[in-house]
Every structure is written in C-alpha cells, then in structure tokens.
MMTF fields as JSON, N, C-alpha, C and O atoms, coordinates in Angstrom:
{
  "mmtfVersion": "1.0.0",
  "mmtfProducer": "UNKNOWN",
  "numBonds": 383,
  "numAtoms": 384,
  "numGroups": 96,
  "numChains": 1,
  "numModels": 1,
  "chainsPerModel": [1],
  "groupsPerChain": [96],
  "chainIdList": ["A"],
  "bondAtomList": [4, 2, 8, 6, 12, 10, 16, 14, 20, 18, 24, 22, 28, 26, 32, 30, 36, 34, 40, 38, 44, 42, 48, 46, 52, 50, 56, 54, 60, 58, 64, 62, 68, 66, 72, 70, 76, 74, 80, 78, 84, 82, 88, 86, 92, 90, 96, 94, 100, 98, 104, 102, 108, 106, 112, 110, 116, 114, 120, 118, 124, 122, 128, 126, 132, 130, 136, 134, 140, 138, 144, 142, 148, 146, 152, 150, 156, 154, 160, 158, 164, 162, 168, 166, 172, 170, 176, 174, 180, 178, 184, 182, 188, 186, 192, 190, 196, 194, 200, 198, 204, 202, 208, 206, 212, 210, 216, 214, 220, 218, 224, 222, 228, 226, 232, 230, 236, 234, 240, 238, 244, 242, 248, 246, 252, 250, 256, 254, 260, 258, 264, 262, 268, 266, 272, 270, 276, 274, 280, 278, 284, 282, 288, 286, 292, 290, 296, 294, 300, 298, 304, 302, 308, 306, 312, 310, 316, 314, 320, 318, 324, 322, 328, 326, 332, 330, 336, 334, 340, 338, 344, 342, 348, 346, 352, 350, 356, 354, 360, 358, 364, 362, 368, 366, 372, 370, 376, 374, 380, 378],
  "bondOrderList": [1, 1, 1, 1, 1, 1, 1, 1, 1, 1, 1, 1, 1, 1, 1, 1, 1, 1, 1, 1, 1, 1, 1, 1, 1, 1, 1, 1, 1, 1, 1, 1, 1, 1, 1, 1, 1, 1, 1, 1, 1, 1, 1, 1, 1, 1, 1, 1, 1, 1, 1, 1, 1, 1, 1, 1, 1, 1, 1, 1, 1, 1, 1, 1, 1, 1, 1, 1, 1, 1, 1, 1, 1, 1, 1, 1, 1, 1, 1, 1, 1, 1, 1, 1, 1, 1, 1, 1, 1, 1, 1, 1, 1, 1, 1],
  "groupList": [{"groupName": "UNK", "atomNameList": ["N", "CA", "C", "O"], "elementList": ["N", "C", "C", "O"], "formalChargeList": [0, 0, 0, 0], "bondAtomList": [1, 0, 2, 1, 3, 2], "bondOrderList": [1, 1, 2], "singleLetterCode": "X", "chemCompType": "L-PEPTIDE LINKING"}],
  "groupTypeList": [0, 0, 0, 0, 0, 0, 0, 0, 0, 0, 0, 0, 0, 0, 0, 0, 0, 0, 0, 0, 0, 0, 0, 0, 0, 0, 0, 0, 0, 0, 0, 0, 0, 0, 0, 0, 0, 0, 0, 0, 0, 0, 0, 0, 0, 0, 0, 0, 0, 0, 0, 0, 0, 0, 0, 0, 0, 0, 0, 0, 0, 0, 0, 0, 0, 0, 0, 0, 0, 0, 0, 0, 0, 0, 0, 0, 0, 0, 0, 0, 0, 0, 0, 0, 0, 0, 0, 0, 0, 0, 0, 0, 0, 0, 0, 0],
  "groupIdList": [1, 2, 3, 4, 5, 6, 7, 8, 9, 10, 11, 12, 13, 14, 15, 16, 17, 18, 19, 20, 21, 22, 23, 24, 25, 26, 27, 28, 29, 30, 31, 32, 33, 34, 35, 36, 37, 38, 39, 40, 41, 42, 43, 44, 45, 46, 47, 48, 49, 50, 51, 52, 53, 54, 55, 56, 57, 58, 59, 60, 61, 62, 63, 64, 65, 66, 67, 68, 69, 70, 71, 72, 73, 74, 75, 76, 77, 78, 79, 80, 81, 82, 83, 84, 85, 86, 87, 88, 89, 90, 91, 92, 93, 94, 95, 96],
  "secStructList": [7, 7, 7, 7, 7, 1, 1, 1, 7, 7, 7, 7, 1, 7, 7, 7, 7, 7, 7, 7, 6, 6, 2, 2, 2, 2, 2, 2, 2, 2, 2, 6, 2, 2, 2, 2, 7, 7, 1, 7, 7, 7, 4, 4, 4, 7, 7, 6, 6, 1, 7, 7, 7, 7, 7, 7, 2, 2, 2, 2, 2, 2, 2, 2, 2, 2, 6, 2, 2, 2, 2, 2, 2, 2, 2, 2, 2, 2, 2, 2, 2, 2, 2, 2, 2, 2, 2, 2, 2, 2, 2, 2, 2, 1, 7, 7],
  "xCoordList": [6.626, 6.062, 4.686, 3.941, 4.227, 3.253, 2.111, 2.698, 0.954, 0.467, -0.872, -1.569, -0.912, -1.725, -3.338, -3.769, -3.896, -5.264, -5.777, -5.892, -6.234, -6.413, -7.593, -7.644, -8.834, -10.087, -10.314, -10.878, -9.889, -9.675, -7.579, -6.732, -7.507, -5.976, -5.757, -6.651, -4.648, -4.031, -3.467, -2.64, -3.614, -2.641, -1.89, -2.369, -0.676, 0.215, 0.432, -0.493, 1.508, 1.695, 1.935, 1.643, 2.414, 2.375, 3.929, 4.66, 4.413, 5.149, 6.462, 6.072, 7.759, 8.771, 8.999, 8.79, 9.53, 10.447, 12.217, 12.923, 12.813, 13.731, 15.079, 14.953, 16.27, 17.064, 18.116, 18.678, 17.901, 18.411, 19.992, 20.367, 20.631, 22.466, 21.979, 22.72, 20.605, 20.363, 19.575, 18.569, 19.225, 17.884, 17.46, 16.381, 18.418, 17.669, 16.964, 15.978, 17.397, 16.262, 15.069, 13.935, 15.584, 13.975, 12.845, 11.7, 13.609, 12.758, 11.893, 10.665, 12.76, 12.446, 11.39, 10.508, 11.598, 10.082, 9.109, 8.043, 9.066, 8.209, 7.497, 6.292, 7.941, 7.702, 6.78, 5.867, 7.358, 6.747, 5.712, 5.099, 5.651, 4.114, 3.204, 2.095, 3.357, 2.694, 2.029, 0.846, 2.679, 2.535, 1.478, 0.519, 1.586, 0.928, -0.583, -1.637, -0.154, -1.373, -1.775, -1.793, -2.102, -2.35, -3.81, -3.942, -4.645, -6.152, -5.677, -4.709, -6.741, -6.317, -7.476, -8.447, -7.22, -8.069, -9.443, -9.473, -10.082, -11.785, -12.027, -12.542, -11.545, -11.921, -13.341, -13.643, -14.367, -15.677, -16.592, -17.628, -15.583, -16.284, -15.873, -16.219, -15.037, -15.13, -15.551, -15.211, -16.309, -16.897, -16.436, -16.853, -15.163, -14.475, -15.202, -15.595, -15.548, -16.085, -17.213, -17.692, -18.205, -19.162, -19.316, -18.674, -20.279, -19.998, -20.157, -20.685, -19.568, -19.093, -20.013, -20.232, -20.803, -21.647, -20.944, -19.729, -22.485, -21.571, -21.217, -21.517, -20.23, -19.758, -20.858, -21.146, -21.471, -21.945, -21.609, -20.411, -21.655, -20.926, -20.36, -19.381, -21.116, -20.247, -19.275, -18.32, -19.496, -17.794, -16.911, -15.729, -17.323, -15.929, -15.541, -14.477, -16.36, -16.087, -14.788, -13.633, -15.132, -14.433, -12.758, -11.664, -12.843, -11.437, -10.835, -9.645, -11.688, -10.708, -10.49, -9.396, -11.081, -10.247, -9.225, -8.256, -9.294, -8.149, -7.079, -6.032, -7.387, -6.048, -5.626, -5.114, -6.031, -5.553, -4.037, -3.378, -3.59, -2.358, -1.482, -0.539, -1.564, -1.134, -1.257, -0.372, -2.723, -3.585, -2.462, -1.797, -2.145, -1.305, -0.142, 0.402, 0.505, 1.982, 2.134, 3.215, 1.104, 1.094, 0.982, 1.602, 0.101, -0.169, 1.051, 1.075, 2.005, 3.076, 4.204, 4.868, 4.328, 5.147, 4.878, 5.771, 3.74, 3.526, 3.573, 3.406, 3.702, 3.265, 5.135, 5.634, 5.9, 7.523, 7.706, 8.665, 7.077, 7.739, 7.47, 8.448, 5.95, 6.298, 6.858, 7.472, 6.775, 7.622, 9.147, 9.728, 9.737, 11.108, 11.569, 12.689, 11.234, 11.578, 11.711, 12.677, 10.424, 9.757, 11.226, 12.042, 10.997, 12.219, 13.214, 13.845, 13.453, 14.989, 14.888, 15.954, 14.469, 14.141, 14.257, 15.259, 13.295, 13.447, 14.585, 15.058, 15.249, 16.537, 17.556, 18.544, 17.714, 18.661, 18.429, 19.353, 17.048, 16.755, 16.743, 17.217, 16.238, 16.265, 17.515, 17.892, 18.029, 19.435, 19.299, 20.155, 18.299, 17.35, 18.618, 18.456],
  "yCoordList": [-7.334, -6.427, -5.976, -6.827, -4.518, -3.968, -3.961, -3.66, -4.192, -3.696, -2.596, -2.23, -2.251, -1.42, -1.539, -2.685, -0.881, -1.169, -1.241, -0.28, -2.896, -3.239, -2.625, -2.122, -2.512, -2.222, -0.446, -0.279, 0.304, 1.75, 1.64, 1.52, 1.736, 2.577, 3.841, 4.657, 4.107, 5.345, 5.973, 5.243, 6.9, 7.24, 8.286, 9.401, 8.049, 8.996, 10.27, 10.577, 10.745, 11.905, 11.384, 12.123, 10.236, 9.468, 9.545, 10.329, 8.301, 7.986, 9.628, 10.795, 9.239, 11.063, 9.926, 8.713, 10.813, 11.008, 10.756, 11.605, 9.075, 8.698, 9.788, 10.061, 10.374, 11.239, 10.582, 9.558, 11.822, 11.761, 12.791, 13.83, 11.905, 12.325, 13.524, 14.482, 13.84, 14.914, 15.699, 15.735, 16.429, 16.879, 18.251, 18.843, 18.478, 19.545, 19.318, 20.018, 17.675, 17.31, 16.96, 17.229, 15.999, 15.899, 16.537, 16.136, 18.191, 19.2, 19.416, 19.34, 19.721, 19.953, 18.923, 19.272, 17.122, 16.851, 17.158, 17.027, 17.433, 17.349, 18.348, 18.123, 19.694, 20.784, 21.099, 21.92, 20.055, 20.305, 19.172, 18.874, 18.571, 17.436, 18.071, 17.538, 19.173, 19.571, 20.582, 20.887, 21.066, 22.179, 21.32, 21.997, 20.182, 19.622, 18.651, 18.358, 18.355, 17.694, 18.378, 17.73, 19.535, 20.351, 19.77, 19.748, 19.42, 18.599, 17.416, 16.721, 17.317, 15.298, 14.837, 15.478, 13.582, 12.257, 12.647, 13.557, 12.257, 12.395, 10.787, 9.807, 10.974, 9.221, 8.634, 7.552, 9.684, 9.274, 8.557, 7.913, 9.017, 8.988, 7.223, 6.774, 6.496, 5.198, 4.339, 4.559, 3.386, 2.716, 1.399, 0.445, 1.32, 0.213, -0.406, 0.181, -1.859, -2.867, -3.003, -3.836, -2.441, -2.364, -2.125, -1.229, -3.01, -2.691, -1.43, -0.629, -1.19, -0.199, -0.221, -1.14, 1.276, 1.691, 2.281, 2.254, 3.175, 3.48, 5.078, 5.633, 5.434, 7.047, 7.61, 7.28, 8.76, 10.147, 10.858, 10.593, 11.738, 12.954, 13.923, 14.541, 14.223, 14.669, 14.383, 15.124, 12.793, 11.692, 11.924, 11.764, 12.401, 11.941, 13.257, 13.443, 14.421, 15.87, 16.025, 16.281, 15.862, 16.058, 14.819, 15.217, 13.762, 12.969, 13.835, 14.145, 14.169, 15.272, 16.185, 16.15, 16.774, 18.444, 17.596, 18.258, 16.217, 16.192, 15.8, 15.739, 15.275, 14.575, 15.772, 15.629, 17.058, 18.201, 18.353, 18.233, 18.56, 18.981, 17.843, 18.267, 16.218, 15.433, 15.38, 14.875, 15.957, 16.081, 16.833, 16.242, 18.379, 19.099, 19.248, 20.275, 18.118, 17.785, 16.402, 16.155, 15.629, 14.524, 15.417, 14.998, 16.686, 17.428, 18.379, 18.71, 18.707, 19.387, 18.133, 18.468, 17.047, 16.05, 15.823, 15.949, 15.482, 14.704, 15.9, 15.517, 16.742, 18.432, 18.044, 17.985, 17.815, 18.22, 16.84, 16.732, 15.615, 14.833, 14.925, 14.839, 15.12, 15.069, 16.444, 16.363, 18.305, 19.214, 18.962, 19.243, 18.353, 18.758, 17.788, 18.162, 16.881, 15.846, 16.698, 16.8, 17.348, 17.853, 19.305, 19.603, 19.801, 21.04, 20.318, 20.583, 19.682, 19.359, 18.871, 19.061, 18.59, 17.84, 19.23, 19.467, 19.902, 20.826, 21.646, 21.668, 22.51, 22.735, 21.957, 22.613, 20.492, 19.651, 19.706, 19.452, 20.075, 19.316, 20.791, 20.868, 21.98, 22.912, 24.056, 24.623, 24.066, 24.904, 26.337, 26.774, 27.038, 28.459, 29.435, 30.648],
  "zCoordList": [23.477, 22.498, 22.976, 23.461, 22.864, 23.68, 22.172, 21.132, 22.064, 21.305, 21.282, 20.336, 22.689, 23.097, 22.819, 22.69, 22.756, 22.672, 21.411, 20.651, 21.07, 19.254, 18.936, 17.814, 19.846, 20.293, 19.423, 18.342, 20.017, 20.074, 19.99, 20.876, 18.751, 18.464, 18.38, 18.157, 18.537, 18.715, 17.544, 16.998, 17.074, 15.561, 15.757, 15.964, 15.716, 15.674, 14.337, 13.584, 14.28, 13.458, 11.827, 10.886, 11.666, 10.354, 10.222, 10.828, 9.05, 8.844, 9.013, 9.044, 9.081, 8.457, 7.667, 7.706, 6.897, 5.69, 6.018, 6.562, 5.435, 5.913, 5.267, 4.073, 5.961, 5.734, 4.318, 3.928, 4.007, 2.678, 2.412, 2.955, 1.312, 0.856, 0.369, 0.59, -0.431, -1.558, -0.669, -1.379, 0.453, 0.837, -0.323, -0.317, -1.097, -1.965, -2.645, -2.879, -3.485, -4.664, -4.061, -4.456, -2.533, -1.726, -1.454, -1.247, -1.5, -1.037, -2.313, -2.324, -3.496, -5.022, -5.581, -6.366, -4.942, -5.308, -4.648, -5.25, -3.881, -2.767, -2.951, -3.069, -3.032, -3.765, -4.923, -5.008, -5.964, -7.205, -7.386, -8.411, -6.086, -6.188, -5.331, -5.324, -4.515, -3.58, -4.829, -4.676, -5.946, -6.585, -7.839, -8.208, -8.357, -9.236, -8.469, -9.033, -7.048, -6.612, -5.491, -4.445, -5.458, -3.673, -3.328, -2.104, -3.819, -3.25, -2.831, -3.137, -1.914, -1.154, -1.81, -2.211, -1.863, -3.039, -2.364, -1.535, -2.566, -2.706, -2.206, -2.744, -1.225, -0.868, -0.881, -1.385, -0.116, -0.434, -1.178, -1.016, -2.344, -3.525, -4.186, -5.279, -3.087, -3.102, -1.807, -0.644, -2.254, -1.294, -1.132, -1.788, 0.158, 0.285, 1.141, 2.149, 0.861, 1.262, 1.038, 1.807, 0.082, -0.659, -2.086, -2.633, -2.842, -4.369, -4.549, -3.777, -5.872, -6.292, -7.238, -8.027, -7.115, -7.855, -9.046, -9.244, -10.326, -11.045, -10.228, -9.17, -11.711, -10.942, -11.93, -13.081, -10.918, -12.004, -12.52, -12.427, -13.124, -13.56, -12.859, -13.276, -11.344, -10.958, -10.304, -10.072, -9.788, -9.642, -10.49, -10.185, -11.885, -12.724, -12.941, -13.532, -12.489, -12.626, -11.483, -11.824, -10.391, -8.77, -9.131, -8.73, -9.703, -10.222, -11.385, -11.423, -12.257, -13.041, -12.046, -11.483, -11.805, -10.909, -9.912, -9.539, -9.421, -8.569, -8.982, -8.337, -10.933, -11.421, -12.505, -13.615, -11.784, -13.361, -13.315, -14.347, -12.384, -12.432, -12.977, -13.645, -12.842, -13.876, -14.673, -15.363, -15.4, -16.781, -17.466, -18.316, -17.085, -17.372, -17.413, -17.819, -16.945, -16.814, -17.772, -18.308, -17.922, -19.143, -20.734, -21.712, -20.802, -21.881, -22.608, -23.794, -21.612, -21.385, -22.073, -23.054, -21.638, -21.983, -23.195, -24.034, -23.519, -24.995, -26.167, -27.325, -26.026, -26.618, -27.005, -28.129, -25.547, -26.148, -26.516, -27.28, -26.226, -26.758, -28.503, -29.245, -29.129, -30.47, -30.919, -31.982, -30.111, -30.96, -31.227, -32.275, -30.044, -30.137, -31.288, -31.637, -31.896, -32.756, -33.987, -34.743, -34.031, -35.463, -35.484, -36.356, -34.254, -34.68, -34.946, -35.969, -34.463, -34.765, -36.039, -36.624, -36.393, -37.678, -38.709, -39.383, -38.691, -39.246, -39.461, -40.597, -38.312, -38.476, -38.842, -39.172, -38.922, -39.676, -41.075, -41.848, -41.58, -42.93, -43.598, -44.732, -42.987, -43.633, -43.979, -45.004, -42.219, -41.984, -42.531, -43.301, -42.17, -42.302, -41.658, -41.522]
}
C-alpha cells in the first residue's frame, strides 16, 4: 500500500457520485439542491481548533443568506402543512 507523501498531499478531483438504477431522480435532487443552496458554507466564519468566539451580526447576517433557500422551503412546508388541513376541512364541513 503506497501512501505517498503524508508531509505535502495531493488532492484529487473529490469523491463521484456512485451510479445509480434512477439517474433521473439523481439528477432532479441534485438539481433542486443546487437550486435551494447555490452559495458554499462560509467556513471562515468558524474557527476550528480554536475557541469559538461570539458571532456578530454580521456572522449571523452571512448564515441567514446562506441558509435562505432552506428558510424558504421550511416556510413553504409549514404554510401547506397547516393550509391543506384547514381546506379540507372546510370543504368537508361546508360542501359550498
């Protein structure tokens, strides 16, 4: 087993993506996470292997803008999880 130089490593192109029975739905998440998270994490803005200060405002400004598109897809969910109850409800109870 070679493990090449531990000193200075080498990084390749990163993990692929193991082949899939469905590649349409693969494409379809992939798609619609690229479409809800297109910013990369703000890594900076944590300091691994050193305490962790507090965050400022504009730390917690730059984590919202990178968690909006979940913001908006959690707001979207909970919006249908309590309307669709209430319509249905309504059209059962009223029958308009």
């Amino acid at each position: 087993m070679e493990l090449g130089n531990i000193s200075r490593p080498t990084y390749g192109p990163g993990p692929e993506a193991p082949e899939s029975s469905t590649p349409g739905l693969v494409t379809m998440a992939h798609s619609f996470l690229r479409v809800v998270q297109p910013n990369p994490l703000p890594v900076e803005l944590f300091n691994f292997g050193q305490s962790q200060s507090e965050f400022t405002q504009e730390d917690i400004h730059e984590l919202l803008l990178y968690e909006l598109g979940f913001l908006v897809c959690v707001a979207i969910g909970v919006l249908f999880i309590i309307l669709v109850p209430l319509v249905g409800c309504c059209f059962c109870c009223c029958r308009c």
